[in-house]
Coordinates of C-alpha atoms in Angstrom, one line a residue:
M237 CA 79.2 -64.4 -1.8
K238 CA 76.6 -67.1 -3.1
N239 CA 76.6 -68.8 -6.5
T240 CA 72.8 -68.0 -5.4
D241 CA 73.1 -63.8 -5.6
I242 CA 75.7 -63.9 -8.5
L243 CA 72.7 -66.4 -10.1
K244 CA 70.6 -63.2 -9.1
I245 CA 73.0 -60.6 -11.0
L246 CA 73.0 -62.2 -14.1
T247 CA 69.4 -62.8 -13.9
Y248 CA 68.5 -58.9 -14.0
M249 CA 71.5 -58.2 -15.8
S250 CA 70.0 -60.5 -18.8
A251 CA 66.0 -58.4 -17.7
G252 CA 67.9 -55.7 -19.5
D253 CA 66.7 -53.0 -17.2
K254 CA 66.4 -50.0 -19.1
K255 CA 67.1 -48.0 -15.1
M256 CA 70.6 -50.3 -14.8
R257 CA 73.2 -50.8 -18.0
I258 CA 75.7 -53.3 -17.0
A259 CA 78.6 -53.2 -19.2
P260 CA 79.5 -57.0 -21.0
T261 CA 82.9 -56.8 -19.8
L262 CA 81.3 -57.0 -15.7
V263 CA 78.9 -59.0 -17.7
T264 CA 81.5 -61.8 -18.0
L265 CA 83.4 -61.3 -15.2
A266 CA 80.4 -62.2 -13.3
L267 CA 79.5 -65.0 -15.6
A268 CA 83.1 -66.3 -14.5
L269 CA 82.9 -65.2 -10.8
F270 CA 79.7 -68.3 -11.3
L271 CA 81.5 -70.0 -12.8
L272 CA 84.7 -70.8 -10.6
T273 CA 82.7 -70.2 -7.2
A274 CA 80.2 -73.4 -8.0
S275 CA 83.3 -75.2 -9.6
Y276 CA 85.6 -75.0 -6.5
G277 CA 82.5 -75.6 -3.9
A278 CA 81.7 -79.0 -6.2
A279 CA 85.4 -79.7 -5.7
A280 CA 85.5 -78.7 -2.1
E281 CA 82.5 -82.0 -2.2
N282 CA 83.7 -84.2 -3.6
A283 CA 87.3 -84.2 -1.5
D284 CA 85.3 -85.9 0.9
P285 CA 85.0 -89.3 0.1
A286 CA 81.8 -90.1 2.6
K287 CA 80.7 -86.7 1.5
A288 CA 81.1 -87.3 -2.5
T289 CA 80.0 -91.1 -1.9
V290 CA 77.0 -89.9 0.3
K291 CA 75.6 -87.7 -3.3
T292 CA 75.9 -90.0 -4.9
A293 CA 73.7 -92.5 -2.8
E294 CA 71.0 -90.5 -3.3
I295 CA 70.9 -89.6 -7.3
D296 CA 71.2 -93.3 -7.8
K297 CA 68.2 -93.8 -5.4
K298 CA 66.1 -90.7 -7.2
T299 CA 66.7 -92.3 -10.1
N300 CA 66.9 -96.0 -9.8
P301 CA 64.4 -95.8 -6.8
D302 CA 65.5 -100.1 -6.6
L303 CA 69.6 -99.2 -6.1
A304 CA 69.5 -99.0 -2.5
A305 CA 72.4 -98.6 -0.3
T306 CA 74.2 -101.5 1.5
I307 CA 75.4 -103.0 5.0
V308 CA 77.7 -106.3 6.2
I309 CA 77.0 -108.7 8.0
P310 CA 78.9 -108.8 10.1
V311 CA 80.7 -112.9 11.2
D312 CA 79.3 -112.7 14.9
S313 CA 75.4 -112.1 13.1
P314 CA 72.9 -115.1 14.8
A315 CA 72.0 -115.3 11.4
F316 CA 76.1 -117.3 10.2
A317 CA 75.6 -120.9 11.3
F318 CA 79.0 -122.3 11.0
S319 CA 79.9 -125.8 9.9
P320 CA 80.6 -128.0 13.5
G321 CA 84.7 -128.4 13.7
N322 CA 86.0 -126.7 11.2
W323 CA 86.0 -123.0 12.0
S324 CA 88.2 -120.7 14.0
G325 CA 88.6 -116.8 14.2
D326 CA 90.2 -113.6 15.3
E327 CA 89.2 -114.8 19.1
G328 CA 90.2 -118.1 19.2
R329 CA 87.1 -120.5 17.8
A330 CA 84.9 -117.0 17.3
G331 CA 85.5 -113.6 17.8
K332 CA 83.6 -110.4 15.2
I333 CA 86.4 -110.3 12.0
F334 CA 86.7 -113.0 10.5
R335 CA 86.0 -117.0 10.0
Q336 CA 88.5 -119.2 8.9
T337 CA 88.8 -122.3 7.6
W338 CA 90.9 -124.9 5.4
Y339 CA 88.7 -128.1 5.3
P340 CA 87.4 -129.5 1.8
G341 CA 83.1 -129.5 2.9
A342 CA 83.6 -127.1 5.2
Y343 CA 80.6 -124.8 5.3
F344 CA 78.5 -121.0 6.7
R345 CA 74.6 -120.5 5.7
I346 CA 72.8 -117.9 6.2
S347 CA 69.4 -116.2 5.8
W348 CA 68.4 -112.0 5.1
E349 CA 64.9 -110.7 4.0
A350 CA 65.6 -108.1 1.8
G351 CA 63.3 -104.8 1.0
N352 CA 64.4 -104.7 -2.2
S353 CA 62.6 -106.1 -5.6
K354 CA 66.3 -106.3 -7.3
P355 CA 68.6 -107.7 -4.5
S356 CA 71.8 -107.7 -3.9
A357 CA 74.8 -109.9 -2.0
K358 CA 78.2 -110.4 -2.0
I359 CA 80.2 -112.3 0.6
I360 CA 83.4 -110.8 1.3
L361 CA 86.6 -112.3 1.7
D362 CA 90.4 -111.4 3.4
T363 CA 92.4 -112.8 0.5
S364 CA 95.4 -111.2 2.6
T365 CA 96.9 -114.3 3.4
Y366 CA 97.3 -115.8 -0.7
S367 CA 100.1 -116.3 -2.2
T368 CA 101.9 -117.6 -5.9
K369 CA 102.4 -120.3 -4.0
F370 CA 99.2 -122.0 -4.4
K371 CA 96.3 -121.4 -6.4
P372 CA 92.8 -119.2 -4.4
P373 CA 90.7 -121.5 -3.0
Q374 CA 87.2 -122.7 -4.7
I375 CA 84.0 -122.5 -3.0
A376 CA 80.5 -123.5 -4.4
Y377 CA 77.1 -122.1 -2.9
N378 CA 73.7 -122.2 -3.1
I379 CA 71.5 -120.0 -3.1
D380 CA 67.5 -120.2 -3.0
G381 CA 68.4 -123.6 -4.7
V382 CA 70.8 -122.3 -7.2
W383 CA 74.1 -123.6 -6.9
K384 CA 77.2 -122.3 -8.8
S385 CA 81.5 -124.2 -8.2
K386 CA 84.2 -123.7 -8.9
I387 CA 84.7 -119.7 -7.4
P388 CA 88.0 -118.9 -6.6
C389 CA 88.0 -117.5 -3.9
A390 CA 88.6 -113.4 -4.7
N391 CA 87.3 -110.1 -2.0
E392 CA 84.4 -110.2 -3.3
I393 CA 81.7 -112.7 -4.4
V394 CA 79.0 -111.7 -6.1
I395 CA 75.6 -113.9 -5.2
G396 CA 74.4 -114.3 -8.7
D397 CA 70.4 -114.8 -9.0
I398 CA 69.2 -113.0 -6.4
T399 CA 65.0 -112.2 -8.1
G400 CA 62.4 -110.4 -6.0
A401 CA 62.0 -109.2 -2.0
G402 CA 61.5 -111.2 0.7
R403 CA 63.7 -114.1 2.1
H404 CA 67.2 -115.6 0.8
D405 CA 69.1 -119.0 1.9
L406 CA 72.7 -119.1 1.2
S407 CA 74.3 -122.1 1.7
V408 CA 78.3 -121.9 0.8
Y409 CA 81.1 -124.3 0.5
L410 CA 84.8 -125.3 0.1
H411 CA 84.8 -127.9 -1.8
W412 CA 88.9 -127.0 -3.0
S413 CA 92.4 -125.6 -2.0
E414 CA 95.6 -127.2 -3.2
Q415 CA 96.9 -129.7 -0.5
K416 CA 99.8 -126.4 0.8
E417 CA 100.8 -123.8 2.8
R418 CA 96.5 -124.6 4.8
W419 CA 97.6 -125.7 9.0
G420 CA 100.4 -123.2 10.3
S421 CA 102.1 -122.8 13.2
E422 CA 102.6 -121.6 16.4
G423 CA 101.5 -117.9 16.0
K424 CA 100.9 -118.1 12.1
S425 CA 98.1 -118.4 10.2
G426 CA 98.0 -121.0 7.6
L427 CA 97.7 -118.7 4.2
N428 CA 95.5 -121.4 1.7
V429 CA 92.4 -121.1 3.8
L430 CA 89.2 -119.5 3.1
R431 CA 88.4 -116.6 5.7
V432 CA 85.4 -114.8 5.3
T433 CA 84.6 -111.3 6.8
G434 CA 80.5 -110.8 6.1
L435 CA 78.3 -110.6 3.5
Q436 CA 77.1 -107.3 1.4
V437 CA 73.5 -106.6 1.4
D438 CA 70.9 -104.2 0.2
A439 CA 70.5 -101.2 3.4
D440 CA 66.7 -102.8 3.6
S441 CA 67.5 -106.0 4.6
K442 CA 67.5 -107.7 7.5
P443 CA 69.9 -110.4 8.8
I444 CA 67.4 -113.4 10.7
P445 CA 68.5 -115.5 12.8
A446 CA 69.5 -119.5 12.9
A447 CA 70.9 -121.3 15.5
P448 CA 72.6 -124.0 14.0
A449 CA 71.6 -127.8 14.9
P450 CA 72.9 -129.2 18.3
K451 CA 73.3 -132.5 16.4
W452 CA 76.1 -133.0 14.3
A453 CA 78.2 -135.1 13.2
M454 CA 81.9 -136.0 12.0
F455 CA 83.4 -137.2 9.6
I456 CA 87.3 -137.8 9.7
G457 CA 89.6 -139.3 6.9
D458 CA 92.3 -138.5 3.8
S459 CA 92.3 -137.7 0.7
I460 CA 89.0 -139.8 0.0
T461 CA 87.4 -138.2 2.4
E462 CA 88.1 -134.6 1.7
G463 CA 87.0 -136.1 -1.8
S464 CA 89.7 -136.0 -3.7
G465 CA 88.5 -137.8 -7.7
A466 CA 85.5 -136.4 -7.4
T467 CA 84.6 -132.9 -8.9
E468 CA 82.9 -130.7 -6.0
L469 CA 80.4 -131.8 -3.6
A470 CA 80.5 -134.7 -4.7
A471 CA 82.2 -137.3 -2.1
Y472 CA 81.0 -140.0 0.0
S473 CA 81.6 -137.9 2.9
H474 CA 79.5 -134.9 2.0
L475 CA 76.7 -136.8 0.8
V476 CA 76.9 -138.5 3.5
G477 CA 76.2 -135.5 5.6
E478 CA 74.0 -133.9 3.0
A479 CA 71.7 -136.6 4.4
L480 CA 72.5 -136.8 7.8
R481 CA 70.7 -132.9 8.0
T482 CA 67.1 -134.4 6.4
Q483 CA 67.9 -136.2 10.2
G484 CA 68.4 -132.9 12.0
Y485 CA 72.4 -132.8 12.3
E486 CA 74.8 -130.8 11.5
Y487 CA 78.0 -131.7 10.4
C488 CA 81.9 -131.8 10.3
V489 CA 84.3 -132.7 7.2
N490 CA 87.4 -132.7 8.9
A491 CA 89.3 -134.5 6.2
C492 CA 93.1 -134.2 5.2
G493 CA 95.5 -136.0 1.7
W494 CA 98.2 -138.3 2.4
S495 CA 97.6 -138.1 6.1
G496 CA 96.4 -141.1 8.0
W497 CA 96.9 -142.6 11.5
I498 CA 100.7 -142.0 12.6
R499 CA 100.9 -140.3 8.7
K500 CA 101.3 -136.6 7.5
G501 CA 99.0 -135.0 5.8
D502 CA 99.2 -132.7 2.7
N503 CA 102.2 -132.3 -0.4
P504 CA 104.8 -134.4 1.7
P505 CA 107.4 -134.4 3.7
G506 CA 103.5 -132.3 4.8
D507 CA 102.8 -130.1 6.9
V508 CA 99.5 -130.8 8.5
P509 CA 100.6 -133.7 11.7
G510 CA 99.3 -137.4 11.7
F511 CA 95.9 -137.7 13.4
Y512 CA 97.3 -139.8 16.3
V513 CA 100.5 -140.0 16.6
I514 CA 102.5 -143.0 18.8
A515 CA 106.0 -144.1 18.8
N516 CA 108.6 -146.6 20.0
S517 CA 105.2 -149.1 20.5
S518 CA 105.5 -152.9 21.0
D519 CA 103.4 -154.8 18.9
G520 CA 100.9 -153.0 18.2
T521 CA 100.6 -152.1 22.1
G522 CA 102.5 -149.1 24.6
G523 CA 104.6 -146.7 22.9
Q524 CA 104.4 -142.6 23.2
Y525 CA 101.8 -140.5 22.6
D526 CA 103.2 -137.3 20.5
D527 CA 100.6 -134.7 20.9
A528 CA 102.9 -131.7 19.1
A529 CA 103.3 -134.1 16.3
S530 CA 99.2 -135.2 16.9
R531 CA 95.7 -133.2 15.0
W532 CA 93.1 -135.1 17.0
N533 CA 92.7 -132.4 19.0
K534 CA 93.1 -129.4 16.9
I535 CA 90.9 -127.2 14.5
D536 CA 94.2 -126.1 12.8
G537 CA 98.4 -125.5 13.4
N538 CA 97.8 -121.6 15.6
N539 CA 96.9 -122.8 18.7
H540 CA 93.0 -123.5 18.1
S541 CA 91.9 -126.6 19.3
M542 CA 88.9 -128.9 18.7
L543 CA 88.4 -129.3 22.8
D544 CA 86.5 -127.5 25.3
S545 CA 87.4 -127.0 28.8
K546 CA 86.4 -130.0 30.2
G547 CA 88.8 -132.1 27.6
H548 CA 85.5 -132.7 25.1
L549 CA 85.0 -132.2 21.7
S550 CA 82.8 -129.1 21.0
A551 CA 81.3 -128.1 17.9
H552 CA 82.1 -124.4 18.8
G553 CA 84.9 -124.1 21.2
K554 CA 82.5 -124.9 24.6
D555 CA 81.4 -126.5 27.0
G556 CA 78.4 -129.2 25.6
E557 CA 79.1 -129.5 21.9
E558 CA 80.5 -133.2 21.7
P559 CA 78.9 -134.3 18.5
S560 CA 77.1 -136.8 18.2
L561 CA 78.2 -139.3 15.4
I562 CA 82.3 -139.3 14.4
M563 CA 83.1 -141.5 11.7
I564 CA 87.0 -142.7 10.4
N565 CA 88.4 -143.8 7.1
Y566 CA 91.6 -144.0 7.6
G567 CA 94.7 -146.4 7.3
T568 CA 95.2 -146.3 3.7
N569 CA 98.1 -143.8 2.9
D570 CA 99.2 -146.3 7.0
I571 CA 100.2 -148.6 4.4
L572 CA 101.2 -146.6 1.1
G573 CA 103.5 -145.0 2.9
N574 CA 105.3 -147.8 5.2
S575 CA 104.1 -146.2 8.6
N576 CA 105.4 -148.7 11.5
P577 CA 103.1 -150.9 11.3
S578 CA 103.2 -152.0 15.2
D579 CA 103.0 -147.9 15.7
T580 CA 100.3 -147.4 14.1
R581 CA 98.3 -150.0 15.4
A582 CA 99.2 -148.8 19.0
S583 CA 97.0 -145.3 17.2
I584 CA 94.3 -147.2 15.8
V585 CA 93.8 -148.5 19.6
Q586 CA 94.9 -145.8 21.4
G587 CA 93.7 -143.1 19.7
L588 CA 90.1 -144.5 19.7
A589 CA 90.3 -144.5 23.1
A590 CA 91.1 -141.5 23.2
L591 CA 88.2 -139.9 20.7
C592 CA 85.8 -141.9 22.5
K593 CA 86.5 -140.6 26.2
S594 CA 86.3 -136.8 24.3
A595 CA 82.6 -137.3 23.1
P596 CA 81.5 -140.2 25.7
E597 CA 78.2 -140.0 24.4
A598 CA 78.7 -140.1 20.4
Q599 CA 78.3 -143.3 18.6
I600 CA 81.9 -143.7 16.6
I601 CA 81.6 -145.6 13.9
I602 CA 85.0 -147.1 12.1
I603 CA 84.8 -147.6 8.2
I604 CA 86.8 -150.4 6.8
P605 CA 88.9 -148.3 4.1
F606 CA 87.6 -148.7 0.4
G607 CA 90.2 -150.2 -0.6
Q608 CA 91.0 -153.2 2.3
F609 CA 93.8 -151.1 3.7
Y610 CA 95.0 -152.0 7.6
A611 CA 91.4 -153.4 7.4
M612 CA 91.7 -157.0 9.6
E613 CA 94.2 -154.5 11.8
L614 CA 91.1 -152.1 12.4
K615 CA 88.8 -154.5 13.5
E616 CA 91.6 -155.9 15.7
A617 CA 91.3 -153.0 17.6
V618 CA 87.7 -153.2 17.9
A619 CA 87.7 -155.7 19.5
V620 CA 90.5 -154.6 21.7
H621 CA 88.1 -151.7 22.6
R622 CA 85.3 -153.8 23.6
K623 CA 87.0 -156.3 25.9
N624 CA 88.0 -153.2 27.7
N625 CA 84.9 -151.6 27.7
P626 CA 82.5 -154.4 27.7
A627 CA 79.9 -151.9 28.7
D628 CA 79.8 -149.4 25.9
T629 CA 78.2 -150.8 22.8
K630 CA 78.2 -147.2 20.9
V631 CA 81.9 -148.5 18.3
S632 CA 80.5 -150.4 14.9
I633 CA 81.8 -151.1 11.8
I634 CA 81.0 -150.2 8.3
D635 CA 83.0 -152.9 6.3
L636 CA 82.3 -152.4 2.0
G637 CA 83.9 -155.3 1.9
P638 CA 86.3 -157.2 -1.1
E639 CA 84.4 -156.3 -3.9
V640 CA 85.0 -152.6 -3.4
E641 CA 88.6 -153.1 -3.1
R642 CA 88.0 -155.3 -6.8
T643 CA 86.1 -152.5 -8.3
L644 CA 88.9 -150.0 -7.7
S645 CA 91.3 -152.8 -8.3
A646 CA 90.5 -152.6 -11.7
R647 CA 92.7 -151.1 -14.3
N648 CA 90.0 -148.7 -16.3
G649 CA 87.7 -149.4 -13.4
L650 CA 84.0 -147.6 -14.1
M651 CA 84.0 -146.5 -10.1
G652 CA 87.6 -144.9 -10.6
G653 CA 90.9 -146.2 -8.7
L654 CA 92.7 -146.0 -5.2
H655 CA 90.6 -142.1 -5.6
P656 CA 86.8 -142.6 -6.5
N657 CA 85.1 -141.2 -9.3
D658 CA 82.0 -139.5 -8.9
R659 CA 80.2 -142.0 -9.1
G660 CA 82.5 -144.8 -6.9
H661 CA 81.6 -141.8 -4.7
A662 CA 77.9 -142.0 -5.2
I663 CA 77.7 -146.4 -4.5
F664 CA 79.6 -146.1 -1.9
A665 CA 77.4 -143.4 0.1
A666 CA 73.9 -145.3 -1.4
K667 CA 75.7 -148.4 0.6
I668 CA 77.3 -146.5 4.1
I669 CA 74.3 -143.6 4.6
P670 CA 71.1 -147.1 5.0
Q671 CA 74.5 -148.2 7.6
V672 CA 74.3 -145.6 9.6
M673 CA 70.6 -144.8 10.0
S674 CA 70.4 -148.6 11.0
I675 CA 73.1 -147.7 13.7
L676 CA 71.5 -144.6 14.5
N677 CA 68.0 -145.6 15.2
G678 CA 69.2 -148.1 17.1
A679 CA 71.2 -146.2 19.5
S680 CA 67.6 -144.5 20.0
K681 CA 65.9 -147.1 20.5

């Protein structure tokens, strides 16, 4: 018997028809049957989570038209744009399930059109690799011009300050992570990573495709380039990178604390390879290159190559995606970590040659470390390259000079110390940007 049939009987009985009198006990039993049947039906319906969810959504939408169901924009959507040279995925450097990076300074962008007058959005992350050995990485984001930072990575990160229907633009940056458990190994991902699986938005939203700019710059360096000593997004690499974005470039921050030309990176003893490792050289020449111990051509330790099928550096793994500009700020940790001087000099010369070969059209700029570490050797390496390649005019030097070294050496200096503070990074970026633009403008003539 259906609930509606029982309800009809009860209604008829309550009408008090003189032709039919029902005993009070029968009325009570009928009422109990009605309540029991209704309760059982509701329980059976709620036993199916899918039906329960749909039902709840229908009720909510009726009582609150602004509350809509949601969808997840996957990471392989053309609406996602990832910083070049920073990301791997569940299928090599791509995939449908996730993208991940361990590089502070890496970013992604996504835009969508919301039909809801009160839109919502959540960044969906996979944090299954995290452990108590390190604090979760932190991100910063910009939604429609409003910034928030120091946000610990979690499975869901709610985006605040979204108002009104229409277009919304979100940029997300990995701005900090502990310098440990980041590199990974063959067949094993790094643990301390930012792994993105999608963006949850309202169901009536429409992703807006936005291909990344084809030109891109690459910042290679140590903890200073990574941003140690500066607050979130205040490193010179970020500031110069954002200046380049105004000129139509994407950029990649490829930096690791403690690392050097041949010195390992991350907290000692470190598991991130040196940049271009040479051993057994003599007076800065010769020696054996150790690819397994080098990271210049790798995204991470889990077999994700930075090179395309032609052996060229690639933004996202495809052919024809070489960088247009490479800036290298290395040498500080090779001095402070007592790296073999001959092997370091050989690494500079041979590493520079490898970069020129893997990005034949790129402008390459050697930034003399702000503390003037290996300044003479770096300049000598560029001179050797120019002598060996007289037709190559694409290798330059930016040297902020001994004055900067004295500034950073001062006790309680205004610009910070070995690791510049925000003021130091800003001033150094202000000195670097016009020189970079001059080099690029000269190359375009």
